[in-house]
mmCIF file of C-alpha atoms and ligand atoms in Angstrom:
data_model
loop_
_atom_site.group_PDB
_atom_site.id
_atom_site.type_symbol
_atom_site.label_atom_id
_atom_site.label_comp_id
_atom_site.label_asym_id
_atom_site.label_seq_id
_atom_site.Cartn_x
_atom_site.Cartn_y
_atom_site.Cartn_z
ATOM 1 C CA MET T 4 -8.649 5.059 13.405
ATOM 2 C CA ILE T 5 -5.911 5.502 10.792
ATOM 3 C CA ARG T 6 -6.816 4.393 7.265
ATOM 4 C CA VAL T 7 -4.207 3.360 4.686
ATOM 5 C CA LEU T 8 -4.834 2.769 0.961
ATOM 6 C CA PHE T 9 -2.173 1.146 -1.241
ATOM 7 C CA VAL T 10 -2.508 1.869 -4.961
ATOM 8 C CA CYS T 11 -0.892 0.375 -8.092
ATOM 9 C CA LEU T 12 -2.079 0.053 -11.686
ATOM 10 C CA GLY T 13 -4.078 -3.186 -11.696
ATOM 11 C CA ASN T 14 -4.563 -3.921 -7.967
ATOM 12 C CA ILE T 15 -3.537 -7.525 -8.597
ATOM 13 C CA CYS T 16 0.250 -7.533 -7.936
ATOM 14 C CA ARG T 17 1.923 -4.725 -5.975
ATOM 15 C CA SER T 18 -0.857 -3.090 -3.969
ATOM 16 C CA PRO T 19 -2.474 -6.365 -2.793
ATOM 17 C CA THR T 20 1.000 -7.493 -1.720
ATOM 18 C CA ALA T 21 1.361 -4.319 0.356
ATOM 19 C CA HIS T 22 -2.205 -4.787 1.639
ATOM 20 C CA GLY T 23 -1.493 -8.353 2.840
ATOM 21 C CA VAL T 24 1.876 -7.488 4.380
ATOM 22 C CA MET T 25 0.492 -4.458 6.217
ATOM 23 C CA LEU T 26 -2.525 -6.446 7.501
ATOM 24 C CA LYS T 27 -0.246 -9.086 9.006
ATOM 25 C CA LYS T 28 2.083 -6.532 10.592
ATOM 26 C CA VAL T 29 -0.875 -4.594 12.028
ATOM 27 C CA GLU T 30 -2.356 -7.801 13.454
ATOM 28 C CA ALA T 31 1.000 -8.845 14.944
ATOM 29 C CA LEU T 32 1.214 -5.478 16.721
ATOM 30 C CA GLY T 33 -2.361 -5.834 18.048
ATOM 31 C CA LEU T 34 -3.393 -2.706 16.143
ATOM 32 C CA SER T 35 -6.222 -4.143 14.017
ATOM 33 C CA GLY T 36 -8.736 -1.954 15.837
ATOM 34 C CA GLU T 37 -6.714 1.166 15.118
ATOM 35 C CA ILE T 38 -5.302 0.813 11.607
ATOM 36 C CA GLN T 39 -7.505 -0.060 8.646
ATOM 37 C CA VAL T 40 -5.895 -1.246 5.376
ATOM 38 C CA ASP T 41 -7.196 -1.374 1.808
ATOM 39 C CA SER T 42 -5.821 -1.424 -1.751
ATOM 40 C CA ALA T 43 -6.968 -0.288 -5.200
ATOM 41 C CA GLY T 44 -5.808 0.154 -8.791
ATOM 42 C CA THR T 45 -5.789 3.284 -10.918
ATOM 43 C CA ALA T 46 -7.083 1.172 -13.832
ATOM 44 C CA ALA T 47 -10.271 -0.904 -13.981
ATOM 45 C CA TYR T 48 -8.875 -3.846 -16.023
ATOM 46 C CA HIS T 49 -8.958 -6.355 -13.185
ATOM 47 C CA VAL T 50 -11.845 -5.145 -10.995
ATOM 48 C CA GLY T 51 -13.329 -8.039 -8.980
ATOM 49 C CA GLU T 52 -10.359 -10.336 -9.620
ATOM 50 C CA LYS T 53 -8.177 -12.103 -7.072
ATOM 51 C CA PRO T 54 -4.518 -11.089 -6.862
ATOM 52 C CA ASP T 55 -2.211 -12.546 -9.530
ATOM 53 C CA ALA T 56 -1.307 -16.163 -8.604
ATOM 54 C CA ARG T 57 2.403 -15.285 -8.669
ATOM 55 C CA ALA T 58 1.869 -12.498 -6.119
ATOM 56 C CA THR T 59 -0.277 -14.778 -3.930
ATOM 57 C CA GLN T 60 2.291 -17.606 -4.006
ATOM 58 C CA THR T 61 5.284 -15.369 -3.329
ATOM 59 C CA ALA T 62 3.460 -13.744 -0.413
ATOM 60 C CA ALA T 63 2.327 -17.124 0.983
ATOM 61 C CA LYS T 64 5.952 -18.309 1.153
ATOM 62 C CA ARG T 65 6.593 -15.461 3.591
ATOM 63 C CA GLY T 66 3.405 -16.079 5.568
ATOM 64 C CA TYR T 67 1.107 -13.448 4.032
ATOM 65 C CA ASP T 68 -2.402 -14.421 2.912
ATOM 66 C CA LEU T 69 -3.710 -12.501 -0.123
ATOM 67 C CA SER T 70 -6.485 -14.990 -0.965
ATOM 68 C CA ALA T 71 -9.426 -12.932 0.312
ATOM 69 C CA LEU T 72 -8.473 -9.746 -1.560
ATOM 70 C CA ARG T 73 -10.360 -8.560 -4.662
ATOM 71 C CA ALA T 74 -9.385 -5.772 -7.040
ATOM 72 C CA ARG T 75 -11.197 -2.460 -7.119
ATOM 73 C CA GLN T 76 -10.509 0.875 -8.782
ATOM 74 C CA ALA T 77 -9.365 3.932 -6.809
ATOM 75 C CA VAL T 78 -11.951 6.751 -6.734
ATOM 76 C CA ALA T 79 -11.904 10.439 -5.733
ATOM 77 C CA GLU T 80 -13.906 9.596 -2.571
ATOM 78 C CA ASP T 81 -10.947 7.563 -1.296
ATOM 79 C CA PHE T 82 -9.206 10.836 -0.443
ATOM 80 C CA GLY T 83 -11.993 11.665 2.004
ATOM 81 C CA THR T 84 -11.780 8.222 3.601
ATOM 82 C CA PHE T 85 -8.050 7.483 3.843
ATOM 83 C CA ASP T 86 -5.274 9.229 5.793
ATOM 84 C CA TYR T 87 -2.573 7.719 3.569
ATOM 85 C CA VAL T 88 -3.001 7.130 -0.180
ATOM 86 C CA LEU T 89 0.230 5.425 -1.229
ATOM 87 C CA ALA T 90 1.305 5.035 -4.851
ATOM 88 C CA MET T 91 3.665 2.266 -5.956
ATOM 89 C CA ASP T 92 5.234 4.271 -8.810
ATOM 90 C CA ASN T 93 5.307 7.729 -10.373
ATOM 91 C CA GLU T 94 2.662 6.883 -12.946
ATOM 92 C CA ASN T 95 0.264 5.732 -10.203
ATOM 93 C CA LEU T 96 1.088 8.943 -8.312
ATOM 94 C CA ALA T 97 0.268 11.139 -11.325
ATOM 95 C CA ASN T 98 -3.002 9.276 -11.906
ATOM 96 C CA LEU T 99 -3.966 9.705 -8.243
ATOM 97 C CA GLN T 100 -3.062 13.404 -8.306
ATOM 98 C CA ALA T 101 -5.412 13.760 -11.287
ATOM 99 C CA ILE T 102 -8.409 12.455 -9.265
ATOM 100 C CA CYS T 103 -7.501 13.975 -5.868
ATOM 101 C CA PRO T 104 -10.184 16.583 -5.060
ATOM 102 C CA PRO T 105 -8.928 20.196 -4.780
ATOM 103 C CA GLY T 106 -8.135 21.124 -1.178
ATOM 104 C CA SER T 107 -8.031 17.495 -0.022
ATOM 105 C CA GLN T 108 -6.239 17.106 3.310
ATOM 106 C CA THR T 109 -4.952 13.712 2.180
ATOM 107 C CA GLN T 110 -2.555 13.936 -0.759
ATOM 108 C CA PRO T 111 -1.189 10.908 -2.596
ATOM 109 C CA GLN T 112 2.462 10.087 -1.931
ATOM 110 C CA LEU T 113 5.001 7.488 -3.012
ATOM 111 C CA PHE T 114 4.852 4.413 -0.761
ATOM 112 C CA LEU T 115 8.643 3.983 -0.888
ATOM 113 C CA SER T 116 9.115 7.401 0.730
ATOM 114 C CA PHE T 117 8.671 5.290 3.912
ATOM 115 C CA ALA T 118 11.354 2.715 2.987
ATOM 116 C CA ARG T 119 14.412 2.706 5.246
ATOM 117 C CA ARG T 120 16.707 -0.019 3.901
ATOM 118 C CA PHE T 121 16.062 0.403 0.164
ATOM 119 C CA ARG T 122 16.865 3.580 -1.776
ATOM 120 C CA GLU T 123 14.497 3.029 -4.725
ATOM 121 C CA SER T 124 11.586 5.440 -5.065
ATOM 122 C CA GLU T 125 9.271 3.131 -7.039
ATOM 123 C CA VAL T 126 8.021 -0.451 -6.628
ATOM 124 C CA PRO T 127 8.681 -1.875 -10.133
ATOM 125 C CA ASP T 128 5.738 -3.438 -11.956
ATOM 126 C CA PRO T 129 6.392 -7.241 -11.834
ATOM 127 C CA TYR T 130 3.486 -8.202 -14.128
ATOM 128 C CA TYR T 131 5.449 -8.900 -17.311
ATOM 129 C CA GLY T 132 8.613 -10.199 -15.591
ATOM 130 C CA GLY T 133 9.752 -13.351 -13.801
ATOM 131 C CA ALA T 134 9.545 -14.661 -10.238
ATOM 132 C CA SER T 135 12.430 -12.530 -8.986
ATOM 133 C CA GLY T 136 10.354 -9.407 -9.649
ATOM 134 C CA PHE T 137 7.723 -10.613 -7.190
ATOM 135 C CA GLU T 138 10.360 -11.375 -4.556
ATOM 136 C CA HIS T 139 11.784 -7.883 -4.973
ATOM 137 C CA VAL T 140 8.304 -6.357 -4.610
ATOM 138 C CA LEU T 141 8.000 -8.169 -1.268
ATOM 139 C CA ASP T 142 11.419 -6.989 -0.080
ATOM 140 C CA LEU T 143 10.523 -3.370 -0.845
ATOM 141 C CA VAL T 144 7.011 -3.666 0.578
ATOM 142 C CA GLU T 145 8.144 -5.219 3.882
ATOM 143 C CA ASP T 146 10.684 -2.445 4.358
ATOM 144 C CA ALA T 147 8.267 0.388 3.530
ATOM 145 C CA CYS T 148 5.501 -1.108 5.720
ATOM 146 C CA ASP T 149 7.855 -1.010 8.714
ATOM 147 C CA GLY T 150 8.678 2.640 7.957
ATOM 148 C CA LEU T 151 4.996 3.438 7.491
ATOM 149 C CA LEU T 152 4.126 1.880 10.859
ATOM 150 C CA ALA T 153 6.788 4.061 12.487
ATOM 151 C CA ASP T 154 5.293 7.143 10.777
ATOM 152 C CA ILE T 155 1.787 6.220 11.971
ATOM 153 C CA GLU T 156 3.104 5.813 15.521
ATOM 154 C CA ASN T 157 4.757 9.277 15.335
ATOM 155 C CA ARG T 158 1.566 10.800 14.027
ATOM 156 C CA GLN T 159 -0.474 9.238 16.849
ATOM 157 C CA ASN T 160 2.023 10.408 19.469
ATOM 158 C CA LYS T 161 1.864 13.966 18.121
ATOM 159 C CA GLN T 162 -1.934 13.880 18.139
ATOM 160 C CA ASN T 163 -1.952 12.565 21.702
ATOM 161 C CA ARG T 164 0.454 15.285 22.847
ATOM 162 C CA SER T 165 -1.585 18.043 21.218
ATOM 163 C CA GLY T 166 -4.675 16.519 22.881
ATOM 164 C CA ASP T 167 -2.961 16.773 26.269
ATOM 165 C CA ALA T 168 -2.065 20.444 25.803
HETATM 166 P P1 4NP M 1 -0.027 -4.168 -10.557
HETATM 167 O O1 4NP M 1 0.518 -4.980 -11.837
HETATM 168 O O2 4NP M 1 -0.259 -2.740 -11.023
HETATM 169 O O3 4NP M 1 1.088 -4.275 -9.586
HETATM 170 O O4 4NP M 1 -1.299 -4.858 -10.118
HETATM 171 C C1 4NP M 1 -0.139 -4.984 -13.063
HETATM 172 C C2 4NP M 1 -1.247 -5.780 -13.244
HETATM 173 C C3 4NP M 1 -1.872 -5.831 -14.480
HETATM 174 C C4 4NP M 1 -1.384 -5.074 -15.527
HETATM 175 C C5 4NP M 1 -0.278 -4.259 -15.332
HETATM 176 C C6 4NP M 1 0.345 -4.223 -14.109
HETATM 177 N N1 4NP M 1 -2.010 -5.138 -16.805
HETATM 178 O O5 4NP M 1 -1.522 -4.487 -17.738
HETATM 179 O O6 4NP M 1 -3.036 -5.820 -16.926
#
């Protein structure tokens, strides 16, 4: 099992969008039994809340269902659970680095390091902006999820080869 955690500030806009997109892509590939997906926020402001209605509506237009997701805060124990802890921006990354236990095998990294079409390194916070911000989040997230799936496949292939040796 490979476990992926998407992290933003509030866990109501960017990381639930990534969570919903990744879930659908994993299901479409028939990999639900092999890849587990979750999301969290570095802040506790919105714990227990549903994703922002703008994020939910923008995702729904592209066929992604965010309605069952609820916000939670990222914790140090997540580094023991997840293989990938993926930050939406540099501030999220710094906050995750601050709670990552010393010597942890899993280190936080920028989610857009897996993007292939887009050159940006951060998923911009859409919370205080207009609808186009949410569309752009989805464009970036879809691209980086495809790159992430390719990375997971590479990782599995390497593990399988080393298991054969
Ligand atoms: P997110 O967006 O980090 O993508 O979930 C935000 C949500 C809430 C706030 C900021 C960003 N806020 O300040 O409440």
